[in-house]
């Protein structure tokens, strides 16, 4: 298998320590399912009956010798094996030892384990989680290559050679990310500077990934055949041979202006539609070298911006909200999360929406520092000045009990009310004709669900085009009591800007 041979060759380049202290006799013996060799009182499993199935326990002794090693390809292609229990005596799991065990869901790693070979668990599609013991000092290349369902990677505390963070297996000294899984988030704290070959190969369920600026190299085939990957953000890394080859769902790529080299087939067989580049077209032509085999990347629609612009891996810029998110973030109205995502489908809390309004108001919000406008507001909280401003200016009076509702998700009708009050504060047009109101009542069958306090605001928002409602089976609905998603909030501000609603 081409991948396996290449991966083994790469593993050799890492210069792992070989276990040469035990001399095994060349003749093979059999006991039960297991073929083995032995020497110096220790046994090495070299082969097993490929028909083994279900749950298997490896014995501690074979031929009277302590079992310390699972040999190269020993369990390879045992496709019916579902779980395996290893004895505490196991110190070595060799290259490809369990490769192709397609039904293997679980395996324990004994505390005595010191070595895991290259491709040791390649294509173990059902393997869910791994816990690496603290004595492990050598791990070959791509040990979990093709483990499509892998969702958790943990290294026991106290291991001086490896550690885990955000479900990433990391060589501590060299800052290499060895393996990832569907729940991985690459650390941005400098603990990872290189992503090793096949680290995420074949992972299923990983839909977006952000490569932080600390990462300098995305090595060969690192994300190959990560079929679910839809978007990737690369800050500055060197993108090597086949890094994202075969990512058949990858449609959006965001590249920092510091990206210089994209090697052959790095994005081969990827249906890329949009590339967001945090620089100019001339910068791209001057500084970026894109090798052959990346035709889909080159022919995609390129979007250029200033070097400090950020595009988000969880935003589909072709969808209805794409331009809105672009506008909201470029203008500084909204920002993304610390993990590099925008949080497209997330709700937004009441206090955070008012912070946005305060931000665009141009008023001196600092004048409200330390003021407690509502009983549930900490005057030292980041949002306290904005809420004090909102109460003072009549943008929000909170609830009847004197609270603002800090921490509650803001609803669509509440947003329209905040915006309507803000428009009145700034003396923007808020009038809606009687005919316009009647048309709205006919067009939106759920207008009757709008709370009394929000009716005038809803008339205004619909008539001005701040919102247009949600279309279901040919009809449009306001959904006044539902929480507003962040992408919807971005769309509201985009509409306000595009239609000149906040213009005198």
Short mmCIF file of C-alpha atoms in Angstrom, two decimals:
data_model
loop_
_atom_site.label_atom_id
_atom_site.label_comp_id
_atom_site.label_asym_id
_atom_site.label_seq_id
_atom_site.Cartn_x
_atom_site.Cartn_y
_atom_site.Cartn_z
CA UNK A 1 0.00 0.00 0.00
CA UNK A 2 1.57 3.26 -1.19
CA UNK A 3 0.60 5.31 1.83
CA UNK A 4 1.88 2.72 4.21
CA UNK A 5 5.25 2.36 2.50
CA UNK A 6 5.69 6.11 2.37
CA UNK A 7 4.63 6.47 5.97
CA UNK A 8 7.10 3.81 7.10
CA UNK A 9 9.85 5.55 5.17
CA UNK A 10 8.94 8.80 6.86
CA UNK A 11 8.94 7.09 10.22
CA UNK A 12 12.51 5.95 9.58
CA UNK A 13 13.48 9.56 8.97
CA UNK A 14 12.34 10.41 12.49
CA UNK A 15 15.12 8.10 13.72
CA UNK A 16 13.29 6.14 16.35
CA UNK A 17 15.22 4.04 18.80
CA UNK A 18 15.04 0.33 17.95
CA UNK A 19 14.73 -2.23 20.68
CA UNK A 20 17.82 -4.36 20.09
CA UNK A 21 18.43 -5.74 23.53
CA UNK A 22 16.41 -8.95 23.01
CA UNK A 23 17.56 -11.74 20.69
CA UNK A 24 14.65 -13.81 19.35
CA UNK A 25 15.08 -17.23 17.77
CA UNK A 26 14.04 -17.37 14.13
CA UNK A 27 11.65 -20.31 14.38
CA UNK A 28 7.96 -19.59 15.05
CA UNK A 29 5.69 -21.28 17.56
CA UNK A 30 1.93 -21.34 17.92
CA UNK A 31 -0.32 -21.27 20.96
CA UNK A 32 -4.03 -20.77 20.45
CA UNK A 33 -4.60 -17.86 18.06
CA UNK A 34 -1.05 -16.60 18.40
CA UNK A 35 2.17 -17.23 16.51
CA UNK A 36 5.25 -16.11 18.42
CA UNK A 37 9.01 -16.15 18.77
CA UNK A 38 10.93 -16.03 22.02
CA UNK A 39 14.34 -15.28 23.39
CA UNK A 40 15.88 -14.42 26.74
CA UNK A 41 12.68 -15.42 28.50
CA UNK A 42 10.54 -12.93 26.52
CA UNK A 43 7.99 -13.60 23.79
CA UNK A 44 7.05 -11.57 20.73
CA UNK A 45 3.74 -12.14 18.94
CA UNK A 46 4.53 -12.34 15.22
CA UNK A 47 1.22 -13.46 13.74
CA UNK A 48 -2.35 -14.33 14.65
CA UNK A 49 -5.23 -16.25 13.15
CA UNK A 50 -6.88 -13.70 10.83
CA UNK A 51 -10.30 -15.17 11.61
CA UNK A 52 -10.29 -14.06 15.22
CA UNK A 53 -13.34 -11.98 16.06
CA UNK A 54 -15.07 -10.15 18.89
CA UNK A 55 -13.18 -9.44 22.10
CA UNK A 56 -9.71 -10.92 22.50
CA UNK A 57 -7.38 -11.01 25.50
CA UNK A 58 -3.68 -11.45 24.79
CA UNK A 59 -2.09 -13.82 27.33
CA UNK A 60 0.74 -12.64 29.56
CA UNK A 61 2.80 -15.73 28.73
CA UNK A 62 3.36 -17.76 25.58
CA UNK A 63 5.51 -20.88 25.74
CA UNK A 64 6.36 -20.00 29.31
CA UNK A 65 7.85 -16.65 28.23
CA UNK A 66 6.58 -13.21 29.21
CA UNK A 67 4.89 -11.48 26.26
CA UNK A 68 6.52 -8.06 25.83
CA UNK A 69 6.08 -7.22 22.16
CA UNK A 70 3.39 -7.14 19.46
CA UNK A 71 5.39 -7.66 16.28
CA UNK A 72 5.23 -5.89 12.95
CA UNK A 73 1.91 -6.57 11.16
CA UNK A 74 1.05 -9.19 13.78
CA UNK A 75 -2.69 -8.42 13.88
CA UNK A 76 -2.86 -6.78 10.45
CA UNK A 77 -6.20 -7.18 8.65
CA UNK A 78 -7.95 -8.97 11.51
CA UNK A 79 -11.13 -7.36 10.24
CA UNK A 80 -13.51 -8.99 12.74
CA UNK A 81 -11.57 -8.04 15.86
CA UNK A 82 -13.66 -5.58 17.94
CA UNK A 83 -11.65 -5.09 21.11
CA UNK A 84 -8.37 -6.31 22.47
CA UNK A 85 -6.96 -6.41 25.98
CA UNK A 86 -3.17 -6.38 26.21
CA UNK A 87 -1.28 -7.70 29.25
CA UNK A 88 0.59 -5.29 31.49
CA UNK A 89 3.87 -6.76 30.24
CA UNK A 90 3.62 -5.27 26.72
CA UNK A 91 6.45 -2.80 26.07
CA UNK A 92 6.44 -2.57 22.28
CA UNK A 93 3.75 -2.29 19.60
CA UNK A 94 5.59 -2.52 16.28
CA UNK A 95 4.89 -0.95 12.88
CA UNK A 96 1.47 -1.81 11.40
CA UNK A 97 0.80 -4.14 14.32
CA UNK A 98 -2.97 -3.58 14.18
CA UNK A 99 -3.28 -1.99 10.74
CA UNK A 100 -6.48 -2.80 8.91
CA UNK A 101 -8.39 -3.97 11.99
CA UNK A 102 -11.45 -2.23 10.59
CA UNK A 103 -13.86 -3.22 13.36
CA UNK A 104 -11.53 -2.53 16.30
CA UNK A 105 -13.30 -0.19 18.72
CA UNK A 106 -11.08 -0.30 21.77
CA UNK A 107 -7.62 -1.28 22.96
CA UNK A 108 -5.80 -0.66 26.22
CA UNK A 109 -2.24 0.62 26.27
CA UNK A 110 -0.42 -0.99 29.24
CA UNK A 111 1.59 1.19 31.60
CA UNK A 112 4.79 -0.63 30.61
CA UNK A 113 4.43 0.45 26.96
CA UNK A 114 7.39 2.47 25.66
CA UNK A 115 7.12 2.22 21.85
CA UNK A 116 4.30 2.56 19.28
CA UNK A 117 5.38 1.93 15.70
CA UNK A 118 4.56 3.71 12.47
CA UNK A 119 1.06 3.05 11.12
CA UNK A 120 0.45 0.84 14.14
CA UNK A 121 -3.32 1.39 13.92
CA UNK A 122 -3.70 2.44 10.30
CA UNK A 123 -7.29 2.15 9.02
CA UNK A 124 -8.77 1.11 12.35
CA UNK A 125 -11.96 2.86 11.30
CA UNK A 126 -13.97 2.22 14.48
CA UNK A 127 -11.34 3.14 17.06
CA UNK A 128 -12.84 5.87 19.25
CA UNK A 129 -10.24 6.90 21.80
CA UNK A 130 -6.64 6.33 22.87
CA UNK A 131 -4.78 7.00 26.10
CA UNK A 132 -0.99 7.06 25.75
CA UNK A 133 0.82 5.95 28.96
CA UNK A 134 3.49 8.08 30.57
CA UNK A 135 6.36 5.67 29.80
CA UNK A 136 5.93 5.89 26.01
CA UNK A 137 9.07 7.50 24.61
CA UNK A 138 8.92 6.57 20.92
CA UNK A 139 6.00 6.91 18.50
CA UNK A 140 6.44 6.32 14.79
CA UNK A 141 4.91 8.33 12.00
CA UNK A 142 1.14 8.35 11.57
CA UNK A 143 0.25 5.78 14.24
CA UNK A 144 -3.48 6.48 13.79
CA UNK A 145 -3.50 7.17 10.06
CA UNK A 146 -6.99 6.54 8.68
CA UNK A 147 -8.70 6.12 12.06
CA UNK A 148 -11.75 7.92 10.73
CA UNK A 149 -13.89 7.74 13.89
CA UNK A 150 -11.17 8.71 16.37
CA UNK A 151 -12.55 11.41 18.66
CA UNK A 152 -10.28 11.53 21.72
CA UNK A 153 -6.50 11.51 22.19
CA UNK A 154 -5.05 11.75 25.70
CA UNK A 155 -1.49 11.42 26.98
CA UNK A 156 -1.07 10.49 30.64
CA UNK A 157 0.39 13.26 32.77
CA UNK A 158 4.06 12.94 33.58
CA UNK A 159 5.18 11.77 30.12
CA UNK A 160 8.38 13.73 29.34
CA UNK A 161 8.29 12.97 25.61
CA UNK A 162 4.68 13.51 24.57
CA UNK A 163 1.66 15.46 25.71
CA UNK A 164 -1.86 16.04 24.50
CA UNK A 165 -3.77 19.27 24.14
CA UNK A 166 -7.15 19.86 22.50
CA UNK A 167 -7.18 16.20 21.40
CA UNK A 168 -3.83 16.54 19.62
CA UNK A 169 -0.90 14.17 20.21
CA UNK A 170 2.27 16.29 20.39
CA UNK A 171 6.02 15.55 20.58
CA UNK A 172 6.85 17.91 23.39
CA UNK A 173 10.52 18.64 22.64
CA UNK A 174 10.15 19.07 18.88
CA UNK A 175 6.67 20.64 18.96
CA UNK A 176 5.41 18.24 16.31
CA UNK A 177 1.73 17.34 16.09
CA UNK A 178 1.82 13.57 15.54
CA UNK A 179 -1.89 12.74 15.30
CA UNK A 180 -5.23 14.48 15.47
CA UNK A 181 -8.87 13.43 15.49
CA UNK A 182 -12.33 14.75 14.65
CA UNK A 183 -12.42 16.90 17.81
CA UNK A 184 -8.94 18.38 17.51
CA UNK A 185 -8.21 22.08 17.78
CA UNK A 186 -4.60 22.87 16.96
CA UNK A 187 -3.09 24.79 19.91
CA UNK A 188 -2.19 28.40 19.17
CA UNK A 189 0.15 28.73 22.16
CA UNK A 190 3.34 27.78 20.29
CA UNK A 191 3.36 24.16 21.48
CA UNK A 192 2.92 23.05 17.84
CA UNK A 193 5.20 24.28 15.04
CA UNK A 194 4.90 21.34 12.66
CA UNK A 195 2.06 19.03 11.65
CA UNK A 196 3.52 15.62 10.80
CA UNK A 197 2.73 13.55 7.69
CA UNK A 198 -0.70 11.85 7.76
CA UNK A 199 -1.52 13.42 11.14
CA UNK A 200 -5.18 13.91 10.17
CA UNK A 201 -5.31 11.53 7.22
CA UNK A 202 -8.73 9.98 6.70
CA UNK A 203 -10.30 11.66 9.73
CA UNK A 204 -14.08 11.83 9.39
CA UNK A 205 -16.17 14.50 11.11
CA UNK A 206 -13.55 17.24 11.11
CA UNK A 207 -15.38 20.01 9.23
CA UNK A 208 -13.05 22.97 9.76
CA UNK A 209 -9.53 23.55 10.98
CA UNK A 210 -7.51 26.63 11.85
CA UNK A 211 -3.73 26.45 11.44
CA UNK A 212 -2.36 29.05 13.89
CA UNK A 213 0.51 31.39 13.06
CA UNK A 214 2.91 29.41 15.28
CA UNK A 215 2.67 26.44 12.89
CA UNK A 216 5.44 26.71 10.29
CA UNK A 217 4.92 23.52 8.28
CA UNK A 218 1.97 21.37 7.28
CA UNK A 219 3.84 18.23 6.28
CA UNK A 220 3.18 15.79 3.44
CA UNK A 221 -0.38 14.41 3.25
CA UNK A 222 -1.15 15.75 6.74
CA UNK A 223 -4.88 16.12 5.99
CA UNK A 224 -5.16 13.77 3.03
CA UNK A 225 -8.63 12.27 2.52
CA UNK A 226 -10.16 14.18 5.44
CA UNK A 227 -13.41 13.90 3.52
CA UNK A 228 -15.58 16.02 5.83
CA UNK A 229 -13.24 19.01 5.88
CA UNK A 230 -15.14 21.99 4.43
CA UNK A 231 -12.97 24.97 5.33
CA UNK A 232 -9.42 25.66 6.41
CA UNK A 233 -7.66 28.77 7.68
CA UNK A 234 -3.87 28.84 7.26
CA UNK A 235 -2.13 31.77 8.88
CA UNK A 236 1.45 31.42 7.65
CA UNK A 237 2.45 27.76 7.37
CA UNK A 238 4.48 26.14 4.59
CA UNK A 239 2.00 23.81 2.80
CA UNK A 240 3.82 20.72 1.52
CA UNK A 241 3.17 17.84 -0.88
CA UNK A 242 -0.44 16.63 -0.87
CA UNK A 243 -1.20 18.28 2.47
CA UNK A 244 -4.96 18.50 1.76
CA UNK A 245 -5.11 16.12 -1.18
CA UNK A 246 -8.45 14.38 -1.58
CA UNK A 247 -10.40 16.61 0.83
CA UNK A 248 -13.49 16.28 -1.33
CA UNK A 249 -15.68 18.63 0.72
CA UNK A 250 -13.14 21.45 0.97
CA UNK A 251 -14.72 24.53 -0.60
CA UNK A 252 -13.29 27.46 1.36
CA UNK A 253 -9.60 28.18 1.96
CA UNK A 254 -8.36 31.22 3.86
CA UNK A 255 -4.69 32.09 3.49
CA UNK A 256 -2.69 34.62 5.45
CA UNK A 257 -0.41 36.90 3.46
CA UNK A 258 2.58 35.20 5.14
CA UNK A 259 1.87 31.92 3.30
CA UNK A 260 4.70 31.56 0.76
CA UNK A 261 4.85 27.99 -0.55
CA UNK A 262 2.06 25.67 -1.63
CA UNK A 263 3.64 22.51 -2.95
CA UNK A 264 2.53 20.04 -5.60
CA UNK A 265 -0.96 18.58 -5.15
CA UNK A 266 -1.33 20.28 -1.77
CA UNK A 267 -4.98 20.86 -2.67
CA UNK A 268 -5.34 18.17 -5.33
CA UNK A 269 -8.90 16.87 -5.93
CA UNK A 270 -10.44 19.57 -3.71
CA UNK A 271 -13.59 21.35 -5.01
CA UNK A 272 -12.44 24.78 -3.81
CA UNK A 273 -14.80 27.63 -4.67
CA UNK A 274 -13.48 30.55 -2.63
CA UNK A 275 -10.03 31.58 -1.47
CA UNK A 276 -9.75 34.45 1.00
CA UNK A 277 -6.31 36.01 0.99
CA UNK A 278 -5.33 38.55 3.64
CA UNK A 279 -3.31 40.62 1.22
CA UNK A 280 -3.50 42.14 -2.23
CA UNK A 281 -3.45 40.46 -5.63
CA UNK A 282 0.00 41.88 -6.29
CA UNK A 283 1.28 40.47 -2.98
CA UNK A 284 0.00 37.06 -3.97
CA UNK A 285 1.76 37.21 -7.35
CA UNK A 286 4.95 38.57 -5.83
CA UNK A 287 5.34 36.36 -2.79
CA UNK A 288 3.29 33.17 -3.14
CA UNK A 289 4.53 30.18 -5.13
CA UNK A 290 1.77 27.70 -6.04
CA UNK A 291 3.06 24.48 -7.62
CA UNK A 292 1.24 22.32 -10.17
CA UNK A 293 -1.56 20.04 -9.07
CA UNK A 294 -3.40 22.88 -7.34
CA UNK A 295 -5.61 23.89 -10.24
CA UNK A 296 -8.77 24.07 -8.13
CA UNK A 297 -7.05 26.51 -5.77
CA UNK A 298 -5.77 28.71 -8.57
CA UNK A 299 -9.07 28.73 -10.50
CA UNK A 300 -11.24 29.43 -7.43
CA UNK A 301 -12.63 32.89 -6.78
CA UNK A 302 -9.99 34.87 -4.88
CA UNK A 303 -11.02 37.54 -2.41
CA UNK A 304 -8.36 40.05 -1.44
CA UNK A 305 -8.22 42.20 1.65
CA UNK A 306 -5.82 44.00 3.94
CA UNK A 307 -3.26 41.95 5.83
CA UNK A 308 -5.05 42.20 9.15
CA UNK A 309 -8.38 40.81 7.92
CA UNK A 310 -9.62 37.51 9.28
CA UNK A 311 -11.85 34.98 7.57
CA UNK A 312 -13.56 32.30 9.55
CA UNK A 313 -13.47 28.54 8.89
CA UNK A 314 -17.09 28.07 10.03
CA UNK A 315 -18.48 30.68 7.61
CA UNK A 316 -19.74 29.63 4.19
CA UNK A 317 -19.11 32.80 2.25
CA UNK A 318 -21.30 31.55 -0.61
CA UNK A 319 -24.34 31.28 1.65
CA UNK A 320 -26.89 34.04 2.25
CA UNK A 321 -25.03 35.44 5.25
CA UNK A 322 -21.49 35.36 3.79
CA UNK A 323 -21.27 39.00 2.71
CA UNK A 324 -22.94 40.07 5.94
CA UNK A 325 -20.29 38.41 8.10
CA UNK A 326 -17.61 39.94 5.90
CA UNK A 327 -19.11 43.40 6.37
CA UNK A 328 -19.74 43.04 10.11
CA UNK A 329 -16.20 41.87 10.86
CA UNK A 330 -14.38 44.22 8.46
CA UNK A 331 -16.26 47.20 9.89
CA UNK A 332 -15.51 46.13 13.46
CA UNK A 333 -19.18 45.77 14.38
CA UNK A 334 -18.64 42.11 15.30
CA UNK A 335 -15.59 40.02 16.10
CA UNK A 336 -14.81 36.31 16.07
CA UNK A 337 -13.97 33.95 18.92
CA UNK A 338 -10.54 33.27 20.40
CA UNK A 339 -10.50 29.88 18.64
CA UNK A 340 -10.58 31.59 15.25
CA UNK A 341 -14.23 30.86 14.49
CA UNK A 342 -17.13 33.26 14.03
CA UNK A 343 -19.77 31.11 15.73
CA UNK A 344 -22.17 31.34 12.82
CA UNK A 345 -25.08 29.43 14.32
CA UNK A 346 -24.52 30.51 17.92
CA UNK A 347 -26.95 32.76 19.70
CA UNK A 348 -25.94 36.16 21.04
CA UNK A 349 -26.62 37.35 24.57
CA UNK A 350 -28.60 40.49 25.35
CA UNK A 351 -25.70 42.42 26.83
CA UNK A 352 -23.44 41.61 23.88
CA UNK A 353 -25.94 42.97 21.39
CA UNK A 354 -26.12 46.24 23.32
CA UNK A 355 -22.30 46.35 23.33
CA UNK A 356 -22.47 46.31 19.52
CA UNK A 357 -24.92 49.22 19.47
CA UNK A 358 -22.75 51.18 21.88
CA UNK A 359 -19.74 50.46 19.67
CA UNK A 360 -21.36 51.95 16.57
CA UNK A 361 -23.00 54.87 18.36
CA UNK A 362 -19.96 57.09 18.41
CA UNK A 363 -20.92 58.19 21.93
CA UNK A 364 -18.41 58.42 24.77
CA UNK A 365 -19.09 55.06 26.40
CA UNK A 366 -16.12 55.46 28.77
CA UNK A 367 -18.13 58.11 30.58
CA UNK A 368 -20.33 55.30 31.90
CA UNK A 369 -17.53 53.22 33.43
CA UNK A 370 -18.25 51.95 36.92
CA UNK A 371 -21.97 52.69 36.73
CA UNK A 372 -24.52 50.05 37.72
CA UNK A 373 -27.61 50.56 35.60
CA UNK A 374 -29.42 47.29 36.37
CA UNK A 375 -29.52 45.10 39.46
CA UNK A 376 -27.98 42.06 37.70
CA UNK A 377 -25.03 44.00 36.24
CA UNK A 378 -21.54 43.90 37.73
CA UNK A 379 -20.28 47.50 37.33
CA UNK A 380 -16.81 46.14 36.58
CA UNK A 381 -17.98 43.85 33.76
CA UNK A 382 -16.90 44.61 30.20
CA UNK A 383 -20.51 45.26 29.19
CA UNK A 384 -21.46 47.50 32.16
CA UNK A 385 -20.67 50.85 30.47
CA UNK A 386 -22.67 49.88 27.38
CA UNK A 387 -25.71 48.90 29.47
CA UNK A 388 -25.49 52.11 31.49
CA UNK A 389 -25.36 54.04 28.21
CA UNK A 390 -28.35 52.07 26.86
CA UNK A 391 -30.48 52.88 29.90
CA UNK A 392 -29.45 56.51 29.94
CA UNK A 393 -30.26 56.95 26.25
CA UNK A 394 -33.48 54.96 26.27
CA UNK A 395 -32.15 52.13 24.11
CA UNK A 396 -33.16 49.63 26.81
CA UNK A 397 -34.97 49.89 30.13
CA UNK A 398 -34.51 46.22 30.96
CA UNK A 399 -37.19 44.12 32.65
CA UNK A 400 -39.86 45.29 35.09
CA UNK A 401 -37.98 43.77 38.03
CA UNK A 402 -35.03 46.10 37.47
CA UNK A 403 -32.80 43.53 35.82
CA UNK A 404 -31.38 43.63 32.32
CA UNK A 405 -31.29 39.88 31.71
CA UNK A 406 -27.54 39.42 31.55
CA UNK A 407 -26.68 36.01 30.09
CA UNK A 408 -30.01 35.52 28.35
CA UNK A 409 -30.08 34.95 24.60
CA UNK A 410 -31.52 37.95 22.80
CA UNK A 411 -34.65 37.23 20.77
CA UNK A 412 -35.46 38.57 17.35
CA UNK A 413 -38.17 40.91 18.64
CA UNK A 414 -35.86 42.23 21.35
CA UNK A 415 -33.22 43.01 18.73
CA UNK A 416 -35.77 44.89 16.65
CA UNK A 417 -36.77 46.85 19.74
CA UNK A 418 -33.16 47.75 20.57
CA UNK A 419 -32.55 48.84 16.97
CA UNK A 420 -35.80 50.83 16.84
CA UNK A 421 -34.95 52.66 20.07
CA UNK A 422 -31.45 53.33 18.77
CA UNK A 423 -32.89 54.74 15.53
CA UNK A 424 -35.11 57.09 17.53
CA UNK A 425 -32.15 58.13 19.69
CA UNK A 426 -30.15 59.06 16.61
CA UNK A 427 -33.22 60.68 15.00
CA UNK A 428 -33.31 58.30 12.03
CA UNK A 429 -36.61 57.78 10.22
CA UNK A 430 -38.90 55.42 12.15
CA UNK A 431 -42.29 56.15 10.58
CA UNK A 432 -44.34 53.37 8.99
CA UNK A 433 -47.50 54.13 7.06
CA UNK A 434 -50.85 52.56 7.89
CA UNK A 435 -50.89 50.86 4.49
CA UNK A 436 -47.41 49.51 5.15
CA UNK A 437 -48.55 48.02 8.45
CA UNK A 438 -51.54 46.35 6.80
CA UNK A 439 -49.32 44.82 4.15
CA UNK A 440 -47.04 43.43 6.84
CA UNK A 441 -49.98 41.86 8.68
CA UNK A 442 -51.02 40.09 5.48
CA UNK A 443 -47.50 39.02 4.53
CA UNK A 444 -46.44 37.61 7.92
CA UNK A 445 -48.93 35.12 9.42
CA UNK A 446 -47.17 35.03 12.80
CA UNK A 447 -47.21 38.79 13.44
CA UNK A 448 -49.78 38.09 16.14
CA UNK A 449 -47.03 36.37 18.14
CA UNK A 450 -45.09 39.62 18.45
CA UNK A 451 -45.16 41.02 22.00
CA UNK A 452 -46.95 44.34 22.47
CA UNK A 453 -43.74 46.15 23.40
CA UNK A 454 -42.13 45.08 20.10
CA UNK A 455 -44.96 45.65 17.61
CA UNK A 456 -43.96 49.15 16.45
CA UNK A 457 -40.32 48.10 16.26
CA UNK A 458 -41.25 45.05 14.20
CA UNK A 459 -43.33 47.12 11.78
CA UNK A 460 -40.35 49.43 11.37
CA UNK A 461 -37.75 46.65 10.94
CA UNK A 462 -39.83 44.83 8.32
CA UNK A 463 -40.79 47.95 6.39
CA UNK A 464 -37.20 49.21 6.26
CA UNK A 465 -35.74 45.82 5.34
CA UNK A 466 -33.70 45.28 8.49
CA UNK A 467 -35.14 41.76 8.42
CA UNK A 468 -37.27 39.94 5.89
CA UNK A 469 -38.34 36.95 7.95
CA UNK A 470 -37.73 33.25 7.46
CA UNK A 471 -39.32 31.51 4.51
CA UNK A 472 -41.11 28.22 5.21
CA UNK A 473 -43.27 26.48 2.58
CA UNK A 474 -43.67 29.65 0.57
CA UNK A 475 -44.62 31.86 3.53
CA UNK A 476 -42.47 34.24 5.54
CA UNK A 477 -42.35 34.15 9.32
CA UNK A 478 -40.95 36.65 11.82
CA UNK A 479 -40.27 34.09 14.58
CA UNK A 480 -40.25 36.95 17.11
CA UNK A 481 -39.55 34.87 20.21
CA UNK A 482 -36.74 32.76 18.78
CA UNK A 483 -33.09 33.46 19.54
CA UNK A 484 -31.15 35.26 16.84
CA UNK A 485 -28.05 33.54 15.47
CA UNK A 486 -24.84 35.51 15.09
CA UNK A 487 -25.04 35.24 11.31
CA UNK A 488 -28.55 36.73 11.46
CA UNK A 489 -27.32 39.62 13.57
CA UNK A 490 -24.55 40.26 11.04
CA UNK A 491 -27.18 40.22 8.28
CA UNK A 492 -29.28 42.84 10.09
CA UNK A 493 -26.38 45.27 10.30
CA UNK A 494 -25.44 44.51 6.71
CA UNK A 495 -28.99 45.37 5.61
CA UNK A 496 -28.98 48.55 7.71
CA UNK A 497 -25.77 49.68 6.02
CA UNK A 498 -26.77 48.62 2.50
CA UNK A 499 -30.18 50.31 2.66
CA UNK A 500 -28.95 53.40 4.48
CA UNK A 501 -31.41 52.87 7.33
CA UNK A 502 -29.15 54.55 9.88
CA UNK A 503 -28.71 57.62 7.71
CA UNK A 504 -30.38 60.97 8.26
#
